[in-house]
Short mmCIF file of C-alpha atoms in Angstrom, two decimals:
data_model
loop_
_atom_site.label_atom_id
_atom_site.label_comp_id
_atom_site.label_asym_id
_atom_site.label_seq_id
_atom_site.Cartn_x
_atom_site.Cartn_y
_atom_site.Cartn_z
CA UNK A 1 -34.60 36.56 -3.05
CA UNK A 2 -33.80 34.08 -0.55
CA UNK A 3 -31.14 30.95 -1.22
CA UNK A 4 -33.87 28.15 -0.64
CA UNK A 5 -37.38 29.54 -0.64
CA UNK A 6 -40.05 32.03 -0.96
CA UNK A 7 -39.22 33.28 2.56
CA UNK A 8 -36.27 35.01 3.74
CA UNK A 9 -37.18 34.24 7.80
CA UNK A 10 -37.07 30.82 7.02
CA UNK A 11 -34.02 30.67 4.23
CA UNK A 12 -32.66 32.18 7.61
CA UNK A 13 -33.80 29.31 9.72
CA UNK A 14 -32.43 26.77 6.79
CA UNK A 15 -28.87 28.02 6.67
CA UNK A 16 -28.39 28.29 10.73
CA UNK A 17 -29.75 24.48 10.55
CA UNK A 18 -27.30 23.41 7.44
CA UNK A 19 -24.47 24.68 9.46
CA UNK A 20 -25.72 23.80 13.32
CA UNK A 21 -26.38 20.03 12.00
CA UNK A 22 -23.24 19.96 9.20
CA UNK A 23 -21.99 16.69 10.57
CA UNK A 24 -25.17 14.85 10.66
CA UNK A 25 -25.89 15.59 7.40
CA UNK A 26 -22.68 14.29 5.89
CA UNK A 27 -22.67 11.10 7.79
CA UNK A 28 -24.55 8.80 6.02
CA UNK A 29 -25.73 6.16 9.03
CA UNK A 30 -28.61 4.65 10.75
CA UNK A 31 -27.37 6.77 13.63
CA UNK A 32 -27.53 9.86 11.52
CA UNK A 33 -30.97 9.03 10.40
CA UNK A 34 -32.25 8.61 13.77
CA UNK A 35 -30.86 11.94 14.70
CA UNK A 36 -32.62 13.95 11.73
CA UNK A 37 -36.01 12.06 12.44
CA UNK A 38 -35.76 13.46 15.61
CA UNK A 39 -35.07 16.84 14.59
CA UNK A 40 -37.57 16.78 11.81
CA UNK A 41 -39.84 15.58 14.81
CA UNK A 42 -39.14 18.45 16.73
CA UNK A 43 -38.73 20.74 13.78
CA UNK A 44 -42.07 19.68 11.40
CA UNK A 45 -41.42 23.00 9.56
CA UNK A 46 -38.23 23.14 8.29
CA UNK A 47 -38.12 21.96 4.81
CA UNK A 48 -34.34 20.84 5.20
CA UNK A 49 -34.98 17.90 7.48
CA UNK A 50 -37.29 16.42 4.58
CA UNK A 51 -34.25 16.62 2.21
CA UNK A 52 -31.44 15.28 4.22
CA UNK A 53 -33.48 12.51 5.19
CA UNK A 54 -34.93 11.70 1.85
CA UNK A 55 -30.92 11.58 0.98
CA UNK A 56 -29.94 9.69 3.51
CA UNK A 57 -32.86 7.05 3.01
CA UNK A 58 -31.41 7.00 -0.41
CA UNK A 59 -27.82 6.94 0.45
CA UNK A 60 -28.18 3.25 2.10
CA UNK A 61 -31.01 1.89 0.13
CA UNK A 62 -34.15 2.79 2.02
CA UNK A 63 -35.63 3.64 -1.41
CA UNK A 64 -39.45 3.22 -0.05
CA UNK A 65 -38.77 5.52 3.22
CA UNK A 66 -37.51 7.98 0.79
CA UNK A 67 -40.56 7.95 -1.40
CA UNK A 68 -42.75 8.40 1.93
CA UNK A 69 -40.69 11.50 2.84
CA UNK A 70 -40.52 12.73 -0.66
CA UNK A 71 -44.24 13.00 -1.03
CA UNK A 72 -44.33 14.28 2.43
CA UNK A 73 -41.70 17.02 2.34
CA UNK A 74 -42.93 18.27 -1.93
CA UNK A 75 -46.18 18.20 0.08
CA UNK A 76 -45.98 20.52 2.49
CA UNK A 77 -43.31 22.56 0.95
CA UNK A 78 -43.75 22.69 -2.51
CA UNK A 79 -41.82 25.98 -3.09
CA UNK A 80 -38.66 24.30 -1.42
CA UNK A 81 -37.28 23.52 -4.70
CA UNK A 82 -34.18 21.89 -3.53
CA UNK A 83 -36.01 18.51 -2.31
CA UNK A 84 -37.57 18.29 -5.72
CA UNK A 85 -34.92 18.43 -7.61
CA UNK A 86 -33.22 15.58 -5.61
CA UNK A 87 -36.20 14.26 -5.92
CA UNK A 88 -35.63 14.19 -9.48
CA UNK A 89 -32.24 13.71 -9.84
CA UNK A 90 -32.58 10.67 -8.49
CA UNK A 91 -35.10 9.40 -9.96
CA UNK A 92 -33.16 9.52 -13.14
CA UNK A 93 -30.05 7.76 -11.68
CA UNK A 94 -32.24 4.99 -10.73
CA UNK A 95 -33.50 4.69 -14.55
CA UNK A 96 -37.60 6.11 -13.70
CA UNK A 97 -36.68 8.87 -16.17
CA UNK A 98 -40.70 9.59 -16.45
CA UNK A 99 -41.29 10.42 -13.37
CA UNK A 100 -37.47 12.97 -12.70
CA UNK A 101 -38.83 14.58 -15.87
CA UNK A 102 -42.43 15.14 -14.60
CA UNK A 103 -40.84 16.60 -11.44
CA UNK A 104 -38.74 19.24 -13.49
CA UNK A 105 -42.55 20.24 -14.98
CA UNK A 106 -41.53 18.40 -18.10
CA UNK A 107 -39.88 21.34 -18.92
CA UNK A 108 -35.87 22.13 -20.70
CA UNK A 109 -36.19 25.96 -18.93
CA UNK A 110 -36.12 26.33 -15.50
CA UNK A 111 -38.20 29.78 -15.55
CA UNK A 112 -40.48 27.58 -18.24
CA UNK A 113 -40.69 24.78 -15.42
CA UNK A 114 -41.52 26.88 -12.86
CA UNK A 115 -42.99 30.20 -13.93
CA UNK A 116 -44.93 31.11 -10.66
CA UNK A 117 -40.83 31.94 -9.53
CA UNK A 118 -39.40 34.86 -10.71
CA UNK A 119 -36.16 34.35 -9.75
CA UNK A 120 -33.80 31.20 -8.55
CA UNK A 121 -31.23 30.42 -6.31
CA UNK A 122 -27.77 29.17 -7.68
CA UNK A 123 -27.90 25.96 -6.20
CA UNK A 124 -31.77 25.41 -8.04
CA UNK A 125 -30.29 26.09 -11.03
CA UNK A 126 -27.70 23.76 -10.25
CA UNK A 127 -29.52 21.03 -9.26
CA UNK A 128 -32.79 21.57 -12.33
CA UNK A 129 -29.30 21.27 -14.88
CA UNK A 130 -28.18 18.61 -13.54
CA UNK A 131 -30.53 16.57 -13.16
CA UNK A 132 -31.83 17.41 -17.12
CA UNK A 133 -28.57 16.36 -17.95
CA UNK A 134 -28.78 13.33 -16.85
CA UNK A 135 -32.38 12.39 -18.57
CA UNK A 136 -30.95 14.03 -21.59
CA UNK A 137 -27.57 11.33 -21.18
CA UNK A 138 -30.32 8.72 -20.62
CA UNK A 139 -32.28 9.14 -23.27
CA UNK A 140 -29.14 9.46 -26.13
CA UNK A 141 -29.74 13.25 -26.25
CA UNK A 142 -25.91 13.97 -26.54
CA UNK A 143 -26.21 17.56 -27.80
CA UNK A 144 -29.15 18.56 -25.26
CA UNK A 145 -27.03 17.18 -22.62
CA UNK A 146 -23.99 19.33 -23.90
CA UNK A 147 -26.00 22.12 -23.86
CA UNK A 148 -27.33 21.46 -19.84
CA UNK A 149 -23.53 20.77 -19.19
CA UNK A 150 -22.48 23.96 -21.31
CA UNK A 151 -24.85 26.00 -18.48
CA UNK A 152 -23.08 23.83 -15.30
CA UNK A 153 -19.51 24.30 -16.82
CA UNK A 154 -19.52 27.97 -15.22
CA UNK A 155 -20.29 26.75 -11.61
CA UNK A 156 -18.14 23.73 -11.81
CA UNK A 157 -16.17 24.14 -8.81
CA UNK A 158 -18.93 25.28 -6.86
CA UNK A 159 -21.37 22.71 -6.83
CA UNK A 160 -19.84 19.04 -6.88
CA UNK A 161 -23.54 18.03 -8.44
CA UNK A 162 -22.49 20.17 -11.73
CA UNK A 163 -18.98 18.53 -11.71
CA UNK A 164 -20.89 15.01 -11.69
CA UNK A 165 -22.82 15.83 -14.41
CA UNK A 166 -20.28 16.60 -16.53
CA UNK A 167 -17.78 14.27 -15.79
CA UNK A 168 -21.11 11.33 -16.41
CA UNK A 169 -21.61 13.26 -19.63
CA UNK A 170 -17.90 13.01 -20.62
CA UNK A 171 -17.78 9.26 -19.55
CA UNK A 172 -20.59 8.99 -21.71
CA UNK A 173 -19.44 10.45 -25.07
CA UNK A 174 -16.27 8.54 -24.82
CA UNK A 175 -17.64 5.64 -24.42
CA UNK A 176 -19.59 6.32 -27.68
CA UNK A 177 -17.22 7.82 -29.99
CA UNK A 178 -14.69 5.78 -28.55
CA UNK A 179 -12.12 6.72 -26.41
CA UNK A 180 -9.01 7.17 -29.73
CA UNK A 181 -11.52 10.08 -30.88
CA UNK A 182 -11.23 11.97 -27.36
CA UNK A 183 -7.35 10.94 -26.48
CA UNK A 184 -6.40 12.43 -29.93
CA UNK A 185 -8.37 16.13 -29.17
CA UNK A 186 -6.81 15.90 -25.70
CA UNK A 187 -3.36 15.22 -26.90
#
Protein backbone atom coordinates (compact mmCIF):
# COMPACT_ATOMS: atom_id res chain seq x y z
CA UNK A 1 0.00 0.00 0.00
CA UNK A 2 1.30 3.17 -1.14
CA UNK A 3 1.56 6.53 1.31
CA UNK A 4 -0.88 8.68 -0.94
CA UNK A 5 -2.76 6.57 -3.45
CA UNK A 6 -3.88 3.55 -5.19
CA UNK A 7 -0.59 3.51 -7.14
CA UNK A 8 2.76 2.88 -5.95
CA UNK A 9 4.54 4.48 -9.44
CA UNK A 10 2.90 7.50 -8.71
CA UNK A 11 3.08 7.59 -4.57
CA UNK A 12 6.72 7.39 -6.06
CA UNK A 13 6.33 10.38 -8.28
CA UNK A 14 4.45 12.29 -5.15
CA UNK A 15 7.21 11.90 -2.60
CA UNK A 16 10.27 12.84 -5.15
CA UNK A 17 7.91 16.05 -5.86
CA UNK A 18 7.15 16.78 -1.90
CA UNK A 19 10.81 16.77 -1.37
CA UNK A 20 12.18 18.34 -4.96
CA UNK A 21 9.55 21.36 -4.38
CA UNK A 22 9.81 21.41 -0.18
CA UNK A 23 10.41 25.12 -0.17
CA UNK A 24 7.68 26.14 -2.42
CA UNK A 25 5.32 24.40 -0.63
CA UNK A 26 6.04 25.96 2.74
CA UNK A 27 6.17 29.46 1.50
CA UNK A 28 2.95 30.70 1.50
CA UNK A 29 3.19 33.71 -1.39
CA UNK A 30 1.86 34.92 -4.59
CA UNK A 31 5.31 33.99 -5.82
CA UNK A 32 4.91 30.50 -4.53
CA UNK A 33 1.58 30.20 -6.14
CA UNK A 34 2.77 31.19 -9.42
CA UNK A 35 5.48 28.65 -9.20
CA UNK A 36 3.06 25.57 -8.40
CA UNK A 37 0.58 26.75 -11.22
CA UNK A 38 3.31 26.34 -13.34
CA UNK A 39 4.29 23.07 -12.24
CA UNK A 40 0.77 21.81 -12.03
CA UNK A 41 0.79 23.21 -15.72
CA UNK A 42 3.51 21.20 -16.67
CA UNK A 43 2.67 18.37 -14.36
CA UNK A 44 -1.50 17.96 -15.00
CA UNK A 45 -1.10 14.51 -13.33
CA UNK A 46 0.26 14.76 -10.19
CA UNK A 47 -2.35 14.96 -7.61
CA UNK A 48 0.05 16.97 -5.19
CA UNK A 49 0.08 20.19 -7.16
CA UNK A 50 -3.88 20.27 -6.69
CA UNK A 51 -3.32 20.15 -2.87
CA UNK A 52 -0.59 22.58 -2.28
CA UNK A 53 -2.29 24.97 -4.32
CA UNK A 54 -5.73 24.51 -2.94
CA UNK A 55 -3.64 25.30 0.49
CA UNK A 56 -2.00 27.97 -0.55
CA UNK A 57 -5.21 29.64 -2.17
CA UNK A 58 -6.49 29.10 1.28
CA UNK A 59 -3.53 30.21 3.20
CA UNK A 60 -3.99 34.02 1.89
CA UNK A 61 -7.66 34.12 1.33
CA UNK A 62 -8.21 33.07 -2.24
CA UNK A 63 -11.15 31.01 -0.88
CA UNK A 64 -12.98 30.91 -4.53
CA UNK A 65 -9.58 29.78 -6.43
CA UNK A 66 -9.46 27.11 -3.91
CA UNK A 67 -12.95 25.85 -4.50
CA UNK A 68 -12.09 25.82 -8.41
CA UNK A 69 -9.02 23.64 -7.71
CA UNK A 70 -10.76 21.59 -5.14
CA UNK A 71 -13.41 20.39 -7.51
CA UNK A 72 -10.77 20.10 -10.06
CA UNK A 73 -8.10 18.11 -8.23
CA UNK A 74 -11.27 15.51 -6.11
CA UNK A 75 -12.17 15.38 -9.82
CA UNK A 76 -9.65 13.89 -11.46
CA UNK A 77 -8.15 12.19 -8.55
CA UNK A 78 -10.65 11.03 -6.41
CA UNK A 79 -8.58 8.24 -4.74
CA UNK A 80 -5.96 10.99 -3.65
CA UNK A 81 -7.44 11.15 -0.32
CA UNK A 82 -5.16 13.70 1.08
CA UNK A 83 -6.79 16.76 -0.96
CA UNK A 84 -10.14 15.71 0.36
CA UNK A 85 -9.54 15.68 3.56
CA UNK A 86 -8.09 19.27 3.42
CA UNK A 87 -10.76 19.74 1.59
CA UNK A 88 -12.72 18.99 4.52
CA UNK A 89 -10.85 20.11 7.17
CA UNK A 90 -11.26 23.24 6.07
CA UNK A 91 -14.36 23.47 5.37
CA UNK A 92 -15.08 22.95 8.99
CA UNK A 93 -12.66 25.69 10.20
CA UNK A 94 -14.48 28.03 8.07
CA UNK A 95 -17.93 27.01 9.90
CA UNK A 96 -19.63 24.97 6.36
CA UNK A 97 -19.66 21.94 8.68
CA UNK A 98 -22.29 20.27 6.03
CA UNK A 99 -20.39 20.18 3.40
CA UNK A 100 -16.48 18.85 5.54
CA UNK A 101 -18.90 16.18 6.78
CA UNK A 102 -20.30 15.18 3.32
CA UNK A 103 -16.66 15.01 2.16
CA UNK A 104 -15.66 12.47 5.01
CA UNK A 105 -18.84 10.27 3.35
CA UNK A 106 -20.84 11.39 6.34
CA UNK A 107 -19.23 8.80 7.99
CA UNK A 108 -17.42 8.50 12.06
CA UNK A 109 -15.14 5.31 10.46
CA UNK A 110 -12.73 5.89 8.07
CA UNK A 111 -12.95 2.18 6.53
CA UNK A 112 -17.01 3.00 6.90
CA UNK A 113 -16.29 6.32 4.83
CA UNK A 114 -14.44 4.85 2.38
CA UNK A 115 -14.96 1.12 1.99
CA UNK A 116 -13.82 0.70 -1.72
CA UNK A 117 -10.03 1.16 0.35
CA UNK A 118 -8.82 -1.55 2.10
CA UNK A 119 -6.19 -0.08 3.72
CA UNK A 120 -4.93 3.73 4.62
CA UNK A 121 -2.01 5.64 4.87
CA UNK A 122 -1.02 7.24 8.32
CA UNK A 123 -1.27 10.61 7.27
CA UNK A 124 -5.25 9.74 5.87
CA UNK A 125 -5.98 8.65 9.02
CA UNK A 126 -4.55 11.63 10.35
CA UNK A 127 -6.08 14.03 8.46
CA UNK A 128 -10.09 11.96 8.31
CA UNK A 129 -9.51 12.36 12.58
CA UNK A 130 -8.82 15.46 12.50
CA UNK A 131 -10.86 16.93 10.65
CA UNK A 132 -14.03 14.79 12.51
CA UNK A 133 -12.75 16.31 15.43
CA UNK A 134 -13.23 19.39 14.59
CA UNK A 135 -17.10 18.98 13.30
CA UNK A 136 -17.54 16.96 16.40
CA UNK A 137 -15.94 20.38 18.58
CA UNK A 138 -18.34 22.34 16.33
CA UNK A 139 -21.24 20.79 16.80
CA UNK A 140 -20.89 20.45 21.03
CA UNK A 141 -20.03 16.73 20.58
CA UNK A 142 -17.40 16.85 23.47
CA UNK A 143 -17.17 13.09 24.04
CA UNK A 144 -17.13 12.16 20.13
CA UNK A 145 -14.47 14.63 19.80
CA UNK A 146 -12.51 12.97 22.78
CA UNK A 147 -12.85 9.92 21.25
CA UNK A 148 -11.36 11.30 17.48
CA UNK A 149 -8.63 12.99 19.72
CA UNK A 150 -8.18 9.68 21.87
CA UNK A 151 -7.21 7.99 18.13
CA UNK A 152 -4.71 11.27 17.19
CA UNK A 153 -3.14 11.24 20.77
CA UNK A 154 -0.82 8.23 19.51
CA UNK A 155 0.59 10.16 16.45
CA UNK A 156 0.85 13.43 18.20
CA UNK A 157 4.28 14.29 17.45
CA UNK A 158 4.09 13.12 14.09
CA UNK A 159 1.58 14.97 12.43
CA UNK A 160 1.28 18.74 13.65
CA UNK A 161 -2.58 18.43 12.18
CA UNK A 162 -3.27 15.79 15.18
CA UNK A 163 -1.47 18.13 17.69
CA UNK A 164 -3.98 20.99 16.44
CA UNK A 165 -6.76 19.05 16.98
CA UNK A 166 -6.17 18.35 20.26
CA UNK A 167 -4.82 21.30 21.56
CA UNK A 168 -8.49 23.13 19.74
CA UNK A 169 -10.25 20.34 21.62
CA UNK A 170 -8.50 21.16 24.94
CA UNK A 171 -9.03 24.98 24.38
CA UNK A 172 -12.42 24.02 23.94
CA UNK A 173 -13.32 22.02 27.09
CA UNK A 174 -11.70 24.59 29.20
CA UNK A 175 -13.38 27.10 28.05
CA UNK A 176 -16.58 25.15 28.96
CA UNK A 177 -15.97 23.67 32.22
CA UNK A 178 -14.05 26.54 33.05
CA UNK A 179 -10.59 26.82 33.31
CA UNK A 180 -10.51 26.22 37.84
CA UNK A 181 -11.92 22.62 36.80
CA UNK A 182 -8.78 21.86 34.45
CA UNK A 183 -5.95 23.94 36.59
CA UNK A 184 -7.04 21.85 39.66
CA UNK A 185 -6.57 18.13 37.61
CA UNK A 186 -3.34 19.63 36.27
CA UNK A 187 -2.04 20.74 39.57
Amino acid sequence: MGLYSLNDELDDRIIECAEEYESIFEDKSLESISQINALLIKNPDMPLFYAELFLQYKTIGLHSKADAIAIKGMQLFPDFLYLRFYVAHTAMVDGDLEKGFKLLNKKHNLDEAFPQRTAFAEGEFMLFYTALCRYFMANGSLIDAIICCDALIAEIYEYACSENAIFDLLQLIKSQTGSSILEANID
